[in-house]
CSV table of C-alpha atoms and ligand atoms in Angstrom, one decimal:
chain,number,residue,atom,x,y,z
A,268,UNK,CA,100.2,74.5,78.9
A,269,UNK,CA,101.4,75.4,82.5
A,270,UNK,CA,102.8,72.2,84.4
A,271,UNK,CA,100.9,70.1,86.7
A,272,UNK,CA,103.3,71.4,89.4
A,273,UNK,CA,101.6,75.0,88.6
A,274,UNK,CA,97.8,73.7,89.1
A,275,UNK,CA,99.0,72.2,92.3
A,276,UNK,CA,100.7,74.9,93.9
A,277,UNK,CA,97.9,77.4,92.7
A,278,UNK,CA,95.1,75.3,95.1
A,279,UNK,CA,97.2,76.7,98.4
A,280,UNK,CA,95.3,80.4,99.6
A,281,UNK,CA,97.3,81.5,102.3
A,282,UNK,CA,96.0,84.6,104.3
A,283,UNK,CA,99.0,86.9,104.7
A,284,UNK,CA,98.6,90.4,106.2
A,285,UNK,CA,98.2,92.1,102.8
A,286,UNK,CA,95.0,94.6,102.9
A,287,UNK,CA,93.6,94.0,99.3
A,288,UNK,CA,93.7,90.4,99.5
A,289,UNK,CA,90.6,89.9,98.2
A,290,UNK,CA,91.8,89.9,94.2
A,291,UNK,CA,94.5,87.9,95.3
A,292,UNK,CA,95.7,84.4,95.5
A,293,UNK,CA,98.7,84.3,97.7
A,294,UNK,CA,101.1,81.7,97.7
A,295,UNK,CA,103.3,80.6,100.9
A,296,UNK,CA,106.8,79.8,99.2
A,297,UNK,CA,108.4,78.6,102.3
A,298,UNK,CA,106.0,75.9,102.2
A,299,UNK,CA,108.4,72.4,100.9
A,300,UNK,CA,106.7,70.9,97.4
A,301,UNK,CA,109.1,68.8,97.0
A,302,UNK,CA,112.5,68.7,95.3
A,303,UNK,CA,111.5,70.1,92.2
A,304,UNK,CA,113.9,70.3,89.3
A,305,UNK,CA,113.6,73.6,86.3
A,306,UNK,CA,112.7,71.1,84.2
A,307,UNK,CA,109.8,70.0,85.9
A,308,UNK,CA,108.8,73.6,86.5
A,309,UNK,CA,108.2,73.6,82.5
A,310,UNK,CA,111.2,75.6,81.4
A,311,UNK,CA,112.3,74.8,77.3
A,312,UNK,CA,115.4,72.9,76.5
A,313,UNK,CA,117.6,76.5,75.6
A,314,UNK,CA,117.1,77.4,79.0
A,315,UNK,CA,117.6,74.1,80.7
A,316,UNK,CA,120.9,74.2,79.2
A,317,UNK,CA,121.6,77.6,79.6
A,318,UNK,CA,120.8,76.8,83.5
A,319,UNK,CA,123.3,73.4,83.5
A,320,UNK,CA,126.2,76.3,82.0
A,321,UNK,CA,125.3,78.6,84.9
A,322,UNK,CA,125.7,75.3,87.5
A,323,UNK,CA,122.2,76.1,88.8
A,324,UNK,CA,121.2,72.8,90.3
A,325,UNK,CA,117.9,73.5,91.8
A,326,UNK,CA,114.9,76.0,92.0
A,327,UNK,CA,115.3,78.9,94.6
A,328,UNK,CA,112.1,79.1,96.4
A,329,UNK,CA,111.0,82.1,94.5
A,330,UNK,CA,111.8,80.5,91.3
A,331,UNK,CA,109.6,77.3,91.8
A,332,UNK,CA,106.9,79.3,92.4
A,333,UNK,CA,107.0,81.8,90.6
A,334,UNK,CA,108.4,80.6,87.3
A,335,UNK,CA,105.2,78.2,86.9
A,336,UNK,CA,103.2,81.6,87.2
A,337,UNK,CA,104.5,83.7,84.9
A,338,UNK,CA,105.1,80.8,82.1
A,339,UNK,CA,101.4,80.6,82.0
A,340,UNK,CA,100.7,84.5,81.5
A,341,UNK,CA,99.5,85.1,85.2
A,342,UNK,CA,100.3,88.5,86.5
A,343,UNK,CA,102.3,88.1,89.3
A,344,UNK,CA,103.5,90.4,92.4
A,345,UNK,CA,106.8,88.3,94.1
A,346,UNK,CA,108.2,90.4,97.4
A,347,UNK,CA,111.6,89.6,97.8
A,348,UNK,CA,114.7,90.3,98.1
A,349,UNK,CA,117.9,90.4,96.3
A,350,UNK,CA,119.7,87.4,97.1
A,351,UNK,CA,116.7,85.0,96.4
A,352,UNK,CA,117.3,84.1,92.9
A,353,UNK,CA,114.3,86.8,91.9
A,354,UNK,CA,116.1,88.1,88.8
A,355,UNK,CA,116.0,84.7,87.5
A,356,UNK,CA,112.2,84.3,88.7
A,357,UNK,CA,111.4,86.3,85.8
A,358,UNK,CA,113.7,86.5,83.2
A,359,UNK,CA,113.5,82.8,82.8
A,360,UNK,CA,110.0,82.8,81.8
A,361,UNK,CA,110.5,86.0,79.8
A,362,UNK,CA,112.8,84.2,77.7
A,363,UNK,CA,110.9,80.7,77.6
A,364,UNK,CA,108.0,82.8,76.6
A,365,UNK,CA,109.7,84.8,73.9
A,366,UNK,CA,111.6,81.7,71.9
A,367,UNK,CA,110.5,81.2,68.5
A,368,UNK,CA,107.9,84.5,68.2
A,369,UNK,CA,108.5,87.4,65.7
A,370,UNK,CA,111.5,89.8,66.5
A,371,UNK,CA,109.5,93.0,67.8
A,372,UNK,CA,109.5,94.7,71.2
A,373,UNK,CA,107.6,92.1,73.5
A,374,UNK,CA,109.0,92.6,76.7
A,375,UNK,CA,109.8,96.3,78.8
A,376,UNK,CA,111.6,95.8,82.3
A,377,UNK,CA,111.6,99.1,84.2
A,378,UNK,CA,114.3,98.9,86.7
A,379,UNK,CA,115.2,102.1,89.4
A,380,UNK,CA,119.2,101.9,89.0
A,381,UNK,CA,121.5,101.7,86.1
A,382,UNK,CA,123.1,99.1,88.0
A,383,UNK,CA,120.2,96.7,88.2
A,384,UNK,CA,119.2,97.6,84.4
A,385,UNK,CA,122.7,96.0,83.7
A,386,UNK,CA,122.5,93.4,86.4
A,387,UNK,CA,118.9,92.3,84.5
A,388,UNK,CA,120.7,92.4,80.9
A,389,UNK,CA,123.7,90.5,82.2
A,390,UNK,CA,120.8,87.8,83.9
A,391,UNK,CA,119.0,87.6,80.2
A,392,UNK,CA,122.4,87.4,78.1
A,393,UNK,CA,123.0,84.2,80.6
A,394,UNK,CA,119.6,82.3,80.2
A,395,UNK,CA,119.3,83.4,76.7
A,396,UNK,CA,122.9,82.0,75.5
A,397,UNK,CA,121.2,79.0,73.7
A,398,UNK,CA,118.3,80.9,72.4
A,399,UNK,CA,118.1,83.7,69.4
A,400,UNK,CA,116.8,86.6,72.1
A,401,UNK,CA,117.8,89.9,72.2
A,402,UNK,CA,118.5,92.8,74.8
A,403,UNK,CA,119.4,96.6,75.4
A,404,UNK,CA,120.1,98.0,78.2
A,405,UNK,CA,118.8,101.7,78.5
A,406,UNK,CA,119.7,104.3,81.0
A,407,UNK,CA,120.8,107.8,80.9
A,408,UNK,CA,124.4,109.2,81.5
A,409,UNK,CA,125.6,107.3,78.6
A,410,UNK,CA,125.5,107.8,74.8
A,411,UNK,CA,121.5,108.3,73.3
A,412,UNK,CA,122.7,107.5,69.6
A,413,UNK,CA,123.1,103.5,70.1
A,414,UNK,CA,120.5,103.2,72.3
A,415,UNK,CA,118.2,105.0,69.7
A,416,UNK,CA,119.5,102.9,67.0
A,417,UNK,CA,118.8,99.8,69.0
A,418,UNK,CA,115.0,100.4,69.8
A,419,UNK,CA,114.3,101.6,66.0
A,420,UNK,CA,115.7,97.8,65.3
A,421,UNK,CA,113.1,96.5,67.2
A,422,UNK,CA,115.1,95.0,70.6
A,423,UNK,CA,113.2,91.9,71.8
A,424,UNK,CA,113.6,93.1,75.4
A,425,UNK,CA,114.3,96.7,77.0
A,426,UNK,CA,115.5,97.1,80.4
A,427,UNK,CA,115.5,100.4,81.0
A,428,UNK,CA,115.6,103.2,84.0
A,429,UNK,CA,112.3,105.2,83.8
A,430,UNK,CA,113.8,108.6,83.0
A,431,UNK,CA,115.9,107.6,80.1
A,432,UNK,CA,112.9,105.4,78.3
A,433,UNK,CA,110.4,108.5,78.4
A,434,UNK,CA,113.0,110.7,76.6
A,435,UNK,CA,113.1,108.0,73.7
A,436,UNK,CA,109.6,107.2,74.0
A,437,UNK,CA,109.3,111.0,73.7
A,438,UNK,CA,111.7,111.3,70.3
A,439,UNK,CA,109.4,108.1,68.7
A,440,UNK,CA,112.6,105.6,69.0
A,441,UNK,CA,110.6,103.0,70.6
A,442,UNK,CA,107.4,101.1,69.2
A,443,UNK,CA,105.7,99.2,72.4
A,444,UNK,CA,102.6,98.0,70.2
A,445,UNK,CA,103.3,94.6,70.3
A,446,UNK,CA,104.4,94.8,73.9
A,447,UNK,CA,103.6,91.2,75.6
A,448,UNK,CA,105.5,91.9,79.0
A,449,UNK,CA,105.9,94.7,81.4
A,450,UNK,CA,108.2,93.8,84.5
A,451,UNK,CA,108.5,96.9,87.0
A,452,UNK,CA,111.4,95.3,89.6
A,453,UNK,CA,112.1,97.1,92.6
A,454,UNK,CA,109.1,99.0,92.8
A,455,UNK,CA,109.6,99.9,96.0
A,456,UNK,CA,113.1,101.5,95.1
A,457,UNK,CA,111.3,103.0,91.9
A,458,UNK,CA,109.0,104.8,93.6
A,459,UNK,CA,111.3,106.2,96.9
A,460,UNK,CA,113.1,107.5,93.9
A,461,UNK,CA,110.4,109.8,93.0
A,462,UNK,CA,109.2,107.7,89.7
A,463,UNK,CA,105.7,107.7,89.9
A,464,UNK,CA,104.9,110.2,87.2
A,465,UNK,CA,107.2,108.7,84.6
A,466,UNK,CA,105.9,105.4,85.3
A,467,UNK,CA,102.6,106.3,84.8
A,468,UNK,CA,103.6,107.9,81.5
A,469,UNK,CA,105.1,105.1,80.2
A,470,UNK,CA,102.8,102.3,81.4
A,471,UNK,CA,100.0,105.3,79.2
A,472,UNK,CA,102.1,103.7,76.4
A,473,UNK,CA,101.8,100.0,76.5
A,474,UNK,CA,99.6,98.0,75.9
A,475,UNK,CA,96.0,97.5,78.2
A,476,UNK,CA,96.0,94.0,77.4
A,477,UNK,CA,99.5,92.0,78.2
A,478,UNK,CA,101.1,90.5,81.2
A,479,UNK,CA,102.6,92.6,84.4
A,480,UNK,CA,105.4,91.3,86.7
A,481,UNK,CA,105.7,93.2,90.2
A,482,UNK,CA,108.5,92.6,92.0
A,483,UNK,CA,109.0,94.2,95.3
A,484,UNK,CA,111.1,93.9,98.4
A,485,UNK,CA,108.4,95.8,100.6
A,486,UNK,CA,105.0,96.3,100.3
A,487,UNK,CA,104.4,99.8,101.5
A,488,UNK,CA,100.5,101.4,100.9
A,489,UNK,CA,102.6,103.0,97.4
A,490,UNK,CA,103.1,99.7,95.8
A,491,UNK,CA,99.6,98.9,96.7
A,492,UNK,CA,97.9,101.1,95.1
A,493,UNK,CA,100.8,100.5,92.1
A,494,UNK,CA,99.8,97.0,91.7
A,495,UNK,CA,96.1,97.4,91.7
A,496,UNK,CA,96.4,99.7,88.9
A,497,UNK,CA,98.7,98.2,86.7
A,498,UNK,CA,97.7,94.1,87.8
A,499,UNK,CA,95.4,92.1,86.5
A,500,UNK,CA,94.1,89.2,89.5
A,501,UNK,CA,98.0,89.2,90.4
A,502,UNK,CA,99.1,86.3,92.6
A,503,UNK,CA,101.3,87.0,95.3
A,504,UNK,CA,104.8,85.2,95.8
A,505,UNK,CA,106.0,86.0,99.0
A,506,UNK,CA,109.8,84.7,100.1
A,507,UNK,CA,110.1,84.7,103.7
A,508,UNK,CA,108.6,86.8,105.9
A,509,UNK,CA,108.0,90.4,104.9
A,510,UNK,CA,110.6,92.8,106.1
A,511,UNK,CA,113.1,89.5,107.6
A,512,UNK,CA,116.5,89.5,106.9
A,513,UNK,CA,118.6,86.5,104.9
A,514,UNK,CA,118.5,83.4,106.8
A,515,UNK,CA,121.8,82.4,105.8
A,516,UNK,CA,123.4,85.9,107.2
A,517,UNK,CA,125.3,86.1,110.5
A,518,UNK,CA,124.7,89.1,112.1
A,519,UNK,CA,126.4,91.3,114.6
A,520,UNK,CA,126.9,94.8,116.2
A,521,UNK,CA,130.3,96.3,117.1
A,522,UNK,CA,129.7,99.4,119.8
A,523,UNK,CA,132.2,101.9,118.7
A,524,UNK,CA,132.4,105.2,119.5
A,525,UNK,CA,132.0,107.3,116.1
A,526,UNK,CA,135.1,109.1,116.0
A,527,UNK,CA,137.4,105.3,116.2
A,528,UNK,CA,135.2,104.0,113.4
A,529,UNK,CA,137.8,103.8,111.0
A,530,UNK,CA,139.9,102.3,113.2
A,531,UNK,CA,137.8,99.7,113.7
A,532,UNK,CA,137.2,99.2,110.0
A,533,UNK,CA,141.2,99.0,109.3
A,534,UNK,CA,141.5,96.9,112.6
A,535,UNK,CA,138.9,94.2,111.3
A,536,UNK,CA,139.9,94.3,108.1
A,537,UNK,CA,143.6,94.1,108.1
A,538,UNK,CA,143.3,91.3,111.6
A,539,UNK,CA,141.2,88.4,109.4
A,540,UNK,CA,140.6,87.0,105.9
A,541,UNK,CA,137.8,89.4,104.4
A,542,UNK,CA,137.9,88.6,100.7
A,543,UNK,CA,135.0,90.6,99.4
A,544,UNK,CA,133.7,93.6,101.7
A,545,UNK,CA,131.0,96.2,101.0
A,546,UNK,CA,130.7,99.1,103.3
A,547,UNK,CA,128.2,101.5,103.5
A,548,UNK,CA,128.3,104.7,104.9
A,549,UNK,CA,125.5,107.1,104.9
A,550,UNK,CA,127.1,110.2,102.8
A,551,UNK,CA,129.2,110.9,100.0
A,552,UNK,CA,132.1,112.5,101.7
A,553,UNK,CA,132.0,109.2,104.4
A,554,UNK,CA,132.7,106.7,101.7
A,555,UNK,CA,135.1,109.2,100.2
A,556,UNK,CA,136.9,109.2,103.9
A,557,UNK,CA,136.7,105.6,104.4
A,558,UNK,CA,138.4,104.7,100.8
A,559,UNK,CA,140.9,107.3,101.9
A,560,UNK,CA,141.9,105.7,105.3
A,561,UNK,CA,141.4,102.0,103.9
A,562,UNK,CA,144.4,102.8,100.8
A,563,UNK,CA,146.1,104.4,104.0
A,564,UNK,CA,146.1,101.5,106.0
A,565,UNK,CA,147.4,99.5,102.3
A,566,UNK,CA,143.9,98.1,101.8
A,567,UNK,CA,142.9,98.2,98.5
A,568,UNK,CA,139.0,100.0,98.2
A,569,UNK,CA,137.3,102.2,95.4
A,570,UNK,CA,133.8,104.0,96.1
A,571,UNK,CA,130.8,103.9,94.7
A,572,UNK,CA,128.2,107.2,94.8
A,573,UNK,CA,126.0,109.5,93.1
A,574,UNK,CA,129.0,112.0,92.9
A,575,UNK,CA,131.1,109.4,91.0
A,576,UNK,CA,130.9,109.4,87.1
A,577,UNK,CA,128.9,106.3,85.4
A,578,UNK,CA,132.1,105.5,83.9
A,579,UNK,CA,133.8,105.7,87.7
A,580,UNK,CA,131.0,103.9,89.0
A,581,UNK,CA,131.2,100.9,86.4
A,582,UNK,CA,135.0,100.6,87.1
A,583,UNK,CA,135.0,100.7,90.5
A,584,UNK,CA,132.0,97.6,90.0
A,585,UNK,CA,134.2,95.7,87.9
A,586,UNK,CA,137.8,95.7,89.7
A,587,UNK,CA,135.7,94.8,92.8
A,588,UNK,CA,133.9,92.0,91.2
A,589,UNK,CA,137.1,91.1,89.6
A,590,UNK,CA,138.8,91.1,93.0
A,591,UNK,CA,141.4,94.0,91.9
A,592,UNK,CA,139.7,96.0,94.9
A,593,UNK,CA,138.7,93.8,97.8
A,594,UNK,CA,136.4,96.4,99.8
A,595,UNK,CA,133.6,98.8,98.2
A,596,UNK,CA,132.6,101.7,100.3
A,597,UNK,CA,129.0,102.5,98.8
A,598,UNK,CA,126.2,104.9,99.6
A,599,UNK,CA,122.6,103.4,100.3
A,600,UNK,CA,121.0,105.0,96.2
A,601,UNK,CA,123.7,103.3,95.2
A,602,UNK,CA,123.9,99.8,96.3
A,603,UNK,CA,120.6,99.0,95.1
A,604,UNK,CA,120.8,96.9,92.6
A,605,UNK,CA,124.3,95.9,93.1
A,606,UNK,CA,124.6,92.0,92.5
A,607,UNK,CA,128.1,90.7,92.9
A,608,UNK,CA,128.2,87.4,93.8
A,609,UNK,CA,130.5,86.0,96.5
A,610,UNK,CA,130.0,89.2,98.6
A,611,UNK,CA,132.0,87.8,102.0
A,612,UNK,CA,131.0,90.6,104.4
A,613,UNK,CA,128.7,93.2,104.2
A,614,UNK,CA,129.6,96.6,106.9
A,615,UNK,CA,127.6,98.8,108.0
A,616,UNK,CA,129.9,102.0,108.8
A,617,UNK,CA,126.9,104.0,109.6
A,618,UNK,CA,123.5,102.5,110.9
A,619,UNK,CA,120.7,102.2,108.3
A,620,UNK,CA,117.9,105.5,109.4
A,621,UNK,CA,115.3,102.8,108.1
A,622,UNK,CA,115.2,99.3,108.9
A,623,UNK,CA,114.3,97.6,105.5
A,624,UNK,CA,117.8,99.6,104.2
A,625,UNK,CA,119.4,97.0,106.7
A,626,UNK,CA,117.3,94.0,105.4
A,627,UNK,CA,118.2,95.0,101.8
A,628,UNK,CA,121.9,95.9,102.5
A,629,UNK,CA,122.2,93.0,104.2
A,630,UNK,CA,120.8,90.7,101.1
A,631,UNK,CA,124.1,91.4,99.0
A,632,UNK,CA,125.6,88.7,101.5
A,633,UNK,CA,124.3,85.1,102.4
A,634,UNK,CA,123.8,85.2,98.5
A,635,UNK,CA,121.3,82.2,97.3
A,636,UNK,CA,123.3,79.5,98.5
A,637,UNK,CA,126.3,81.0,100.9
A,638,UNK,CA,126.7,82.3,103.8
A,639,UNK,CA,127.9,86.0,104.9
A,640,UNK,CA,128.5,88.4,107.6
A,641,UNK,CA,126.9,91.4,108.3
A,642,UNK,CA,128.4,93.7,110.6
A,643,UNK,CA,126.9,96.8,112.1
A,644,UNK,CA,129.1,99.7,113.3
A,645,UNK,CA,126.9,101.5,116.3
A,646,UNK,CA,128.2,104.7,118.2
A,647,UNK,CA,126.5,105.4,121.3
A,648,UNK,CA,123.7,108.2,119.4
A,649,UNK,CA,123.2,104.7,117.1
A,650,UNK,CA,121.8,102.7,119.9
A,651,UNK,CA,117.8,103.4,119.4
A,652,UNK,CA,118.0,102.8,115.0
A,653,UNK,CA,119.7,99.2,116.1
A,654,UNK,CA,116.9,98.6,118.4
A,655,UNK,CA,114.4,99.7,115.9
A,656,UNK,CA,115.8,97.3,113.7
A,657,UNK,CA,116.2,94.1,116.0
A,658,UNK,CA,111.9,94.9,116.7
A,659,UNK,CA,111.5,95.3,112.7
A,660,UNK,CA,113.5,92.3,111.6
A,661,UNK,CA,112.4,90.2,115.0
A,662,UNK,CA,115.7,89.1,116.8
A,663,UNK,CA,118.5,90.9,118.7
A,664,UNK,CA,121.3,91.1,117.0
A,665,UNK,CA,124.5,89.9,118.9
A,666,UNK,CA,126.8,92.6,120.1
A,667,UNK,CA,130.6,91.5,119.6
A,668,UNK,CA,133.0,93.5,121.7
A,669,UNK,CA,136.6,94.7,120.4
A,670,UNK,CA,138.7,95.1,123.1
A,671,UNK,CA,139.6,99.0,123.0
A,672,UNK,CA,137.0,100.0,120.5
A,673,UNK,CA,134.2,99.4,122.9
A,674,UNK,CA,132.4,102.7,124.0
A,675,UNK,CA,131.8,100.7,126.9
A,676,UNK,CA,135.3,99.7,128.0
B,1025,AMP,P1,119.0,87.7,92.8
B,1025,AMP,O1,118.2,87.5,94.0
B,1025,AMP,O2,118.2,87.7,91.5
B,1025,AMP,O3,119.8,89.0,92.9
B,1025,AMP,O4,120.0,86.5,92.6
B,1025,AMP,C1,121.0,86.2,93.6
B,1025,AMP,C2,122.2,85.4,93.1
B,1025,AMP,O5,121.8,84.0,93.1
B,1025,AMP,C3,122.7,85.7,91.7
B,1025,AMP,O6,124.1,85.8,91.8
B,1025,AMP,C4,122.2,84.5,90.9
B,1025,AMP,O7,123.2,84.3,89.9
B,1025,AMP,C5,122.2,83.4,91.9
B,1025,AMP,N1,121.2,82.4,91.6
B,1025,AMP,C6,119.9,82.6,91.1
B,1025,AMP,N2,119.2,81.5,91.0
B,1025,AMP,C7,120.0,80.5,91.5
B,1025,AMP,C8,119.9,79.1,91.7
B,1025,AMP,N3,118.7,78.5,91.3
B,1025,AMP,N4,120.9,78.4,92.2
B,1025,AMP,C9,122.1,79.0,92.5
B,1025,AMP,N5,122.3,80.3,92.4
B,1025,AMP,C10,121.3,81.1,91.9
């Protein structure tokens, strides 16, 4: 039975500038209901405690809204970003829902990145510690054999990149018959990447009647159209304004001309206490240059890029979430999806060609309850993408001066 909490927050129709509104009950999370607890938002005891080991004290905003939803079978679109506590938004009821049922295949999770399949495993393992629930990971570049002998057991949830699931859906390795739950997460991301097609073909393969979960961090005409095929009278969870970056994030620009950028990097880096530091740069060869000059300069960084190996790319994930490497120079494909907690500074080597690239870049810092900086490096022929972004994300963002780094002094 959903909680009273649920019934209550359901009554609240907020207009919000989304064109096919009309099926929709949208919901206003920034709106206070209270100091709500998980347990009053319905979860079972498993995951209550599962939460207390995790030292979880209170509902993100996302979570007590959404959580209510999708416990009571609702299909459910929630736009946001990383950094919100969306992974747990869902899995938590996925779990909750699948306590106690047969062991079959009742929930799919369609994810764009290998690194956000495992971030989702790694966020079901957590919640699911004090309940018998079980999870595979599934994405290619990595041996087909234990993932095919997985499925054929009958997993109780999949998380799986699109391309990878069709070829075992393909081969018969997978039964979806009794599929409850479809989760697509990061639709956005899913379908920038070109996924359409195989998304279609696999969503061919579940089940008409079950429950959809749509989680977006933009809502582009794409994942419109996305959600009103595959969504049943969804309602709409919406954290924050659309396209506005992490409250909790301090922002600023450093004008540098492009050719002193390293410098600038090395400079801020070795001058301050910078425990945890992403970087992104906008090509392969850039993060491969930065990590060069960094180790140079006796700071210890690794990369992280489409040209690296998946066995490269999982090191390079774990020493820096380890704290062996204290800086991670990344590419924009692959940050998404990257969920390291206790991110200090995010940097912006290059400046983001689209604004909601900053937003999301910008959401691996000022996690759920911290804060972080963001810094953005901007070169002279950078000036119009910052401004595009101060209009998209609705404030200027200060500019902070280093005294011979300056193109302007
Ligand atoms: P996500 O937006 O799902 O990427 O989650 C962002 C981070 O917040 C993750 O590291 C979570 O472990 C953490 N987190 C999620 N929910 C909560 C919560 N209710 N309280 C504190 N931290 C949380």
């Amino acid at each position: 039975m959903p909680s009273p909490y649920a019934v209550a927050i359901c009554r609240r129709h907020l207009a919000l500038p989304i064109s096919f509104r009309g099926s929709m009950t949208i919901l206003d999370s920034e709106a206070t209901v209270g100091d709500v607890t998980f347990a009053d938002l319905g979860l079972a005891q498993p995951l209550l405690d599962a939460l207390r080991d995790a030292g979880y004290e209170r509902p993100t905003p996302i979570q007590r809204e959404a959580i209510p939803l999708a416990l009571s079978g609702r299909d459910l679109i929630g736009l946001a970003q990383t950094g919100t506590g969306k992974t747990a938004s869902f899995t938590l009821p996925m779990v909750h829902r699948l306590l106690g049922g047969p062991r079959r295949t009742r929930v799919l999770v369609l994810t764009p990145t290998r690194e956000l399949c495992l971030q989702v495993e790694e966020s079901v393992r957590k919640y699911s510690r004090h309940a018998p629930v079980d999870v595979i990971p599934v994405f290619g570049g990595v041996g087909y054999e234990p993932q095919e002998r997985a499925l054929r057991q009958g997993v109780d949830v999949v998380v799986a990149t699109p391309g990878r699931l069709l070829d075992h859906l393909e081969k018969r390795n997978v039964d979806f018959t009794y599929l409850e739950t479809l989760v697509l997460e990061e639709a956005d991301r899913m379908l920038d990447m070109g996924f359409a097609p195989q998304l279609n073909r696999i969503v061919e393969q579940v089940p008409r009647y079950r429950q959809t979960l749509l989680f977006s961090a933009t809502m582009p005409p794409e994942v419109e159209a996305l959600a009103r095929k595959y969504l049943r009278k969804p309602v709409v969870v919406q954290v924050g304004r659309r396209s506005s970056a992490a409250t909790t994030v301090t922002h600023a620009v450093y004008p540098v001309p492009r050719h002193r950028k390293n410098d600038l990097l090395v400079h801020l880096l070795t001058a301050a206490d910078h425990d945890s530091v992403l970087v992104f740069t906008r090509t392969k060869s850039g993060a491969d240059r930065v990590v060069r000059d960094l180790s140079q300069a006796g700071v210890q960084a690794g990369a992280m890029h489409a040209d690296k190996s998946q066995r490269e790319r999982m090191q390079a994930l774990e020493d820096f979430k380890s704290g062996k490497l204290r800086v991670l120079v990344a590419t924009d494909i692959a940050q998404r999806g990257l969920d390291i907690s206790g991110i200090t500074h995010v940097i912006n080597f290059d400046v983001p060609q689209q604004p909601e690239d900053y937003v999301h870049r910008i959401g691996r810092t000022g996690r759920a309850a911290s804060t972080g900086d963001a810094y953005t490096f901007m070169s002279a022929e950078e000036i119009g993408l910052v401004r595009t972004i101060e209009r998209t994300i609705g404030q200027e963002i200060p500019r902070v001066s280093v005294p011979g780094f300056d193109f302007g002094t």
